[in-house]
Coordinates of C-alpha atoms in Angstrom, one line a residue:
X229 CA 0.0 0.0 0.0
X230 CA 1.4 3.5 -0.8
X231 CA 2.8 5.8 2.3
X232 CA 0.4 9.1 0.9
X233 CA -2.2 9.9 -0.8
X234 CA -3.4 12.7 -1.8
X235 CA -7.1 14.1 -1.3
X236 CA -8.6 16.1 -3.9
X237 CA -12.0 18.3 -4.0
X238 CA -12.5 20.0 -7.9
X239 CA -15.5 21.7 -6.8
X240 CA -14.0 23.3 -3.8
X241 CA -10.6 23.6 -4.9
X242 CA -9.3 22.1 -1.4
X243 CA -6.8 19.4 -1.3
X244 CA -4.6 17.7 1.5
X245 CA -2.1 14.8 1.8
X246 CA -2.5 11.7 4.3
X247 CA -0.7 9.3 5.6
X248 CA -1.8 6.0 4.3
X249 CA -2.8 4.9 7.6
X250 CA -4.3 8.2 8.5
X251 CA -8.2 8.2 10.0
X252 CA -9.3 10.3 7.3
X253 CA -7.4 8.7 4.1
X254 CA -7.6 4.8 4.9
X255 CA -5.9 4.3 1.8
X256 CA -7.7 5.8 -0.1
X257 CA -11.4 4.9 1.1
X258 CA -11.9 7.3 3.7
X259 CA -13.2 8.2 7.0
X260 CA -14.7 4.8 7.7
X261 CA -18.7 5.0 8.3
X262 CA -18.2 9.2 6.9
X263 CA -22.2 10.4 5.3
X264 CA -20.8 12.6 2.6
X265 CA -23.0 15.1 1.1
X266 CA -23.6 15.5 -2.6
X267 CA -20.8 18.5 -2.8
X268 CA -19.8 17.0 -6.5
X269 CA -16.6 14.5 -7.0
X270 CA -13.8 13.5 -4.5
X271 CA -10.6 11.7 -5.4
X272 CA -7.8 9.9 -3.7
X273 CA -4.1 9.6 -5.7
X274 CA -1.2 7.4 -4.3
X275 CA 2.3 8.1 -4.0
X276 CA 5.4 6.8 -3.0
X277 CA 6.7 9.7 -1.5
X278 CA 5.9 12.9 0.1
X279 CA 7.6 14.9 -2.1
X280 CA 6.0 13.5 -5.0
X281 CA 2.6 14.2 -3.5
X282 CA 3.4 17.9 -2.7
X283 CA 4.7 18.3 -6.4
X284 CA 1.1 17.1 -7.6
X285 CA -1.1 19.5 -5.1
X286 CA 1.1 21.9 -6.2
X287 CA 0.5 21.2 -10.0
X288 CA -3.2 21.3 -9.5
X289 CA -2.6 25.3 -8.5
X290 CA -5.7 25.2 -5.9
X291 CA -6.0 27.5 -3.4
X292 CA -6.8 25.4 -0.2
X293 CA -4.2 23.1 0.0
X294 CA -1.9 21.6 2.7
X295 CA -1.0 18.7 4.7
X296 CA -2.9 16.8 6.7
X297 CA -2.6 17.9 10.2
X298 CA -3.5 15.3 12.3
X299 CA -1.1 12.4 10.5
X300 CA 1.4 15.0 8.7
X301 CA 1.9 17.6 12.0
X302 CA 5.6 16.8 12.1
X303 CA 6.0 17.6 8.7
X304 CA 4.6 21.4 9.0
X305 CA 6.6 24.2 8.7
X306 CA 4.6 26.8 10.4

């Protein structure tokens, strides 16, 4: 299973990387049990490496983005 993933929201233009064994990323699936509203298309990508996951949340030039900060605190600059 991949170490990140990255969580992506077109409609809102929000997106934010996970550890794969984060609550809210589950590889992929999700918050487990999670009612999501009808708020248009959600997608999960996997990568290898952190880096590589920044690089495509930064290619996809939204305006909410950043990492996770429950499983990716220690990472955090600020």
């Amino acid at each position: 299973m991949q170490p990140f993933w990255l969580f992506k929201a077109p409609p809102h233009k929000r997106a934010r990387i996970h550890r794969g064994d984060c609550s809210h990323c589950n590889y992929g699936t999700g918050q487990k049990n999670q009612h999501k509203k009808d708020n248009g298309p959600t997608e999960w990508a996997p990568f290898d490496t952190l880096a590589a996951a920044e690089k495509a949340m930064s290619d996809l030039q939204y305006k909410d983005t950043r990492l996770c900060r429950i499983c990716l605190s220690g990472e955090l600059s600020n």
